[in-house]
Amino acid sequence: MTSRILLEPEAVLDLLKTHFDIPADTAGDTDFQTLDLDSLVLIELGVILTKQCGVDVSGEELAAAGTAAKAAELVSEKTANSSSSPRI
C-alpha cells in the first residue's frame, strides 16, 4: 500500500527560512533563482526533504521545479508513487 504525503508549499518555505535564511515574506510561487538559491542550497534542501519525507529528492529536481509550491507538489507526487513509508 502506498502512502501519500500532501506537502504544502509553506512547509518547503519554512525549511528554506529556517535553514537558508530566505526573507520571511517569500511566497510559494517565488522563483528559486529570484531568491539566489544556488545548486548547493537545492542539494541540501533535497537531502532535508529526502530525510523528512522518505523519498529521494535531488537538487536537480528541485531546480527544475523552480518554486517552493512546485517542489511541494513534486514531493507529494513522489510519495504517492513510493512504496516506502513517509517519515513526516
PDB file of C-alpha atoms in Angstrom:
ATOM      1  CA  MET A   1       0.000   0.000   0.000  1.00  0.00           C
ATOM      2  CA  THR A   2       1.278   3.452  -0.842  1.00  0.00           C
ATOM      3  CA  SER A   3       1.037   6.480   1.397  1.00  0.00           C
ATOM      4  CA  ARG A   4       0.796   9.985   0.112  1.00  0.00           C
ATOM      5  CA  ILE A   5       2.077  12.999   1.960  1.00  0.00           C
ATOM      6  CA  LEU A   6       0.430  16.219   0.931  1.00  0.00           C
ATOM      7  CA  LEU A   7       3.334  18.580   1.421  1.00  0.00           C
ATOM      8  CA  GLU A   8       2.222  22.198   1.477  1.00  0.00           C
ATOM      9  CA  PRO A   9       4.363  24.941  -0.092  1.00  0.00           C
ATOM     10  CA  GLU A  10       4.535  26.589   3.338  1.00  0.00           C
ATOM     11  CA  ALA A  11       6.409  23.552   4.673  1.00  0.00           C
ATOM     12  CA  VAL A  12       9.081  23.970   1.990  1.00  0.00           C
ATOM     13  CA  LEU A  13       9.211  27.712   2.679  1.00  0.00           C
ATOM     14  CA  ASP A  14       9.622  27.037   6.398  1.00  0.00           C
ATOM     15  CA  LEU A  15      12.599  24.782   5.660  1.00  0.00           C
ATOM     16  CA  LEU A  16      14.126  27.455   3.432  1.00  0.00           C
ATOM     17  CA  LYS A  17      13.564  30.154   6.050  1.00  0.00           C
ATOM     18  CA  THR A  18      14.968  28.012   8.847  1.00  0.00           C
ATOM     19  CA  HIS A  19      17.996  26.565   7.074  1.00  0.00           C
ATOM     20  CA  PHE A  20      18.821  29.099   4.361  1.00  0.00           C
ATOM     21  CA  ASP A  21      17.617  32.465   5.695  1.00  0.00           C
ATOM     22  CA  ILE A  22      15.257  33.488   2.894  1.00  0.00           C
ATOM     23  CA  PRO A  23      13.019  36.531   3.536  1.00  0.00           C
ATOM     24  CA  ALA A  24      10.057  35.890   5.838  1.00  0.00           C
ATOM     25  CA  ASP A  25       7.555  37.278   3.323  1.00  0.00           C
ATOM     26  CA  THR A  26       8.578  34.927   0.491  1.00  0.00           C
ATOM     27  CA  ALA A  27       5.624  33.458  -1.395  1.00  0.00           C
ATOM     28  CA  GLY A  28       5.351  29.847  -2.530  1.00  0.00           C
ATOM     29  CA  ASP A  29       5.462  30.875  -6.177  1.00  0.00           C
ATOM     30  CA  THR A  30       8.684  32.885  -5.859  1.00  0.00           C
ATOM     31  CA  ASP A  31      11.350  31.505  -8.200  1.00  0.00           C
ATOM     32  CA  PHE A  32      14.347  29.902  -6.531  1.00  0.00           C
ATOM     33  CA  GLN A  33      16.528  31.966  -8.889  1.00  0.00           C
ATOM     34  CA  THR A  34      14.959  35.177  -7.580  1.00  0.00           C
ATOM     35  CA  LEU A  35      15.943  34.030  -4.091  1.00  0.00           C
ATOM     36  CA  ASP A  36      19.514  33.396  -5.311  1.00  0.00           C
ATOM     37  CA  LEU A  37      19.341  29.743  -4.251  1.00  0.00           C
ATOM     38  CA  ASP A  38      22.307  28.046  -5.894  1.00  0.00           C
ATOM     39  CA  SER A  39      22.686  24.366  -6.715  1.00  0.00           C
ATOM     40  CA  LEU A  40      24.357  23.602  -3.369  1.00  0.00           C
ATOM     41  CA  VAL A  41      21.399  25.017  -1.432  1.00  0.00           C
ATOM     42  CA  LEU A  42      18.987  22.977  -3.565  1.00  0.00           C
ATOM     43  CA  ILE A  43      21.046  19.827  -2.976  1.00  0.00           C
ATOM     44  CA  GLU A  44      20.939  20.487   0.775  1.00  0.00           C
ATOM     45  CA  LEU A  45      17.194  21.121   0.608  1.00  0.00           C
ATOM     46  CA  GLY A  46      16.828  17.850  -1.292  1.00  0.00           C
ATOM     47  CA  VAL A  47      18.674  15.999   1.475  1.00  0.00           C
ATOM     48  CA  ILE A  48      16.402  17.521   4.126  1.00  0.00           C
ATOM     49  CA  LEU A  49      13.241  16.672   2.171  1.00  0.00           C
ATOM     50  CA  THR A  50      14.531  13.148   1.497  1.00  0.00           C
ATOM     51  CA  LYS A  51      15.097  12.564   5.219  1.00  0.00           C
ATOM     52  CA  GLN A  52      11.749  14.038   6.244  1.00  0.00           C
ATOM     53  CA  CYS A  53       9.561  12.545   3.512  1.00  0.00           C
ATOM     54  CA  GLY A  54      11.241   9.203   2.833  1.00  0.00           C
ATOM     55  CA  VAL A  55      11.607   9.683  -0.930  1.00  0.00           C
ATOM     56  CA  ASP A  56      14.657  10.676  -2.951  1.00  0.00           C
ATOM     57  CA  VAL A  57      14.562  14.347  -3.944  1.00  0.00           C
ATOM     58  CA  SER A  58      17.549  15.673  -5.877  1.00  0.00           C
ATOM     59  CA  GLY A  59      18.802  19.205  -6.217  1.00  0.00           C
ATOM     60  CA  GLU A  60      18.308  18.894  -9.965  1.00  0.00           C
ATOM     61  CA  GLU A  61      14.636  18.031  -9.472  1.00  0.00           C
ATOM     62  CA  LEU A  62      14.214  20.993  -7.157  1.00  0.00           C
ATOM     63  CA  ALA A  63      15.942  23.287  -9.643  1.00  0.00           C
ATOM     64  CA  ALA A  64      13.580  22.064 -12.370  1.00  0.00           C
ATOM     65  CA  ALA A  65      10.604  22.621 -10.064  1.00  0.00           C
ATOM     66  CA  GLY A  66      11.785  26.198  -9.575  1.00  0.00           C
ATOM     67  CA  THR A  67       9.477  27.253  -6.709  1.00  0.00           C
ATOM     68  CA  ALA A  68       8.501  26.055  -3.247  1.00  0.00           C
ATOM     69  CA  ALA A  69       4.970  25.360  -4.490  1.00  0.00           C
ATOM     70  CA  LYS A  70       6.188  23.143  -7.324  1.00  0.00           C
ATOM     71  CA  ALA A  71       8.754  21.483  -5.046  1.00  0.00           C
ATOM     72  CA  ALA A  72       5.959  20.601  -2.607  1.00  0.00           C
ATOM     73  CA  GLU A  73       3.938  19.175  -5.492  1.00  0.00           C
ATOM     74  CA  LEU A  74       6.951  17.142  -6.631  1.00  0.00           C
ATOM     75  CA  VAL A  75       7.451  15.620  -3.172  1.00  0.00           C
ATOM     76  CA  SER A  76       3.733  14.896  -2.831  1.00  0.00           C
ATOM     77  CA  GLU A  77       3.730  13.092  -6.203  1.00  0.00           C
ATOM     78  CA  LYS A  78       6.851  11.114  -5.279  1.00  0.00           C
ATOM     79  CA  THR A  79       5.337   9.959  -2.005  1.00  0.00           C
ATOM     80  CA  ALA A  80       2.190   8.874  -3.841  1.00  0.00           C
ATOM     81  CA  ASN A  81       4.326   6.709  -6.142  1.00  0.00           C
ATOM     82  CA  SER A  82       6.594   5.329  -3.408  1.00  0.00           C
ATOM     83  CA  SER A  83       6.142   2.066  -1.561  1.00  0.00           C
ATOM     84  CA  SER A  84       8.182   3.267   1.422  1.00  0.00           C
ATOM     85  CA  SER A  85       6.600   4.783   4.484  1.00  0.00           C
ATOM     86  CA  PRO A  86       6.845   8.562   4.879  1.00  0.00           C
ATOM     87  CA  ARG A  87       8.786   9.961   7.836  1.00  0.00           C
ATOM     88  CA  ILE A  88       6.913  13.205   8.468  1.00  0.00           C
TER      89      ILE A  88
END
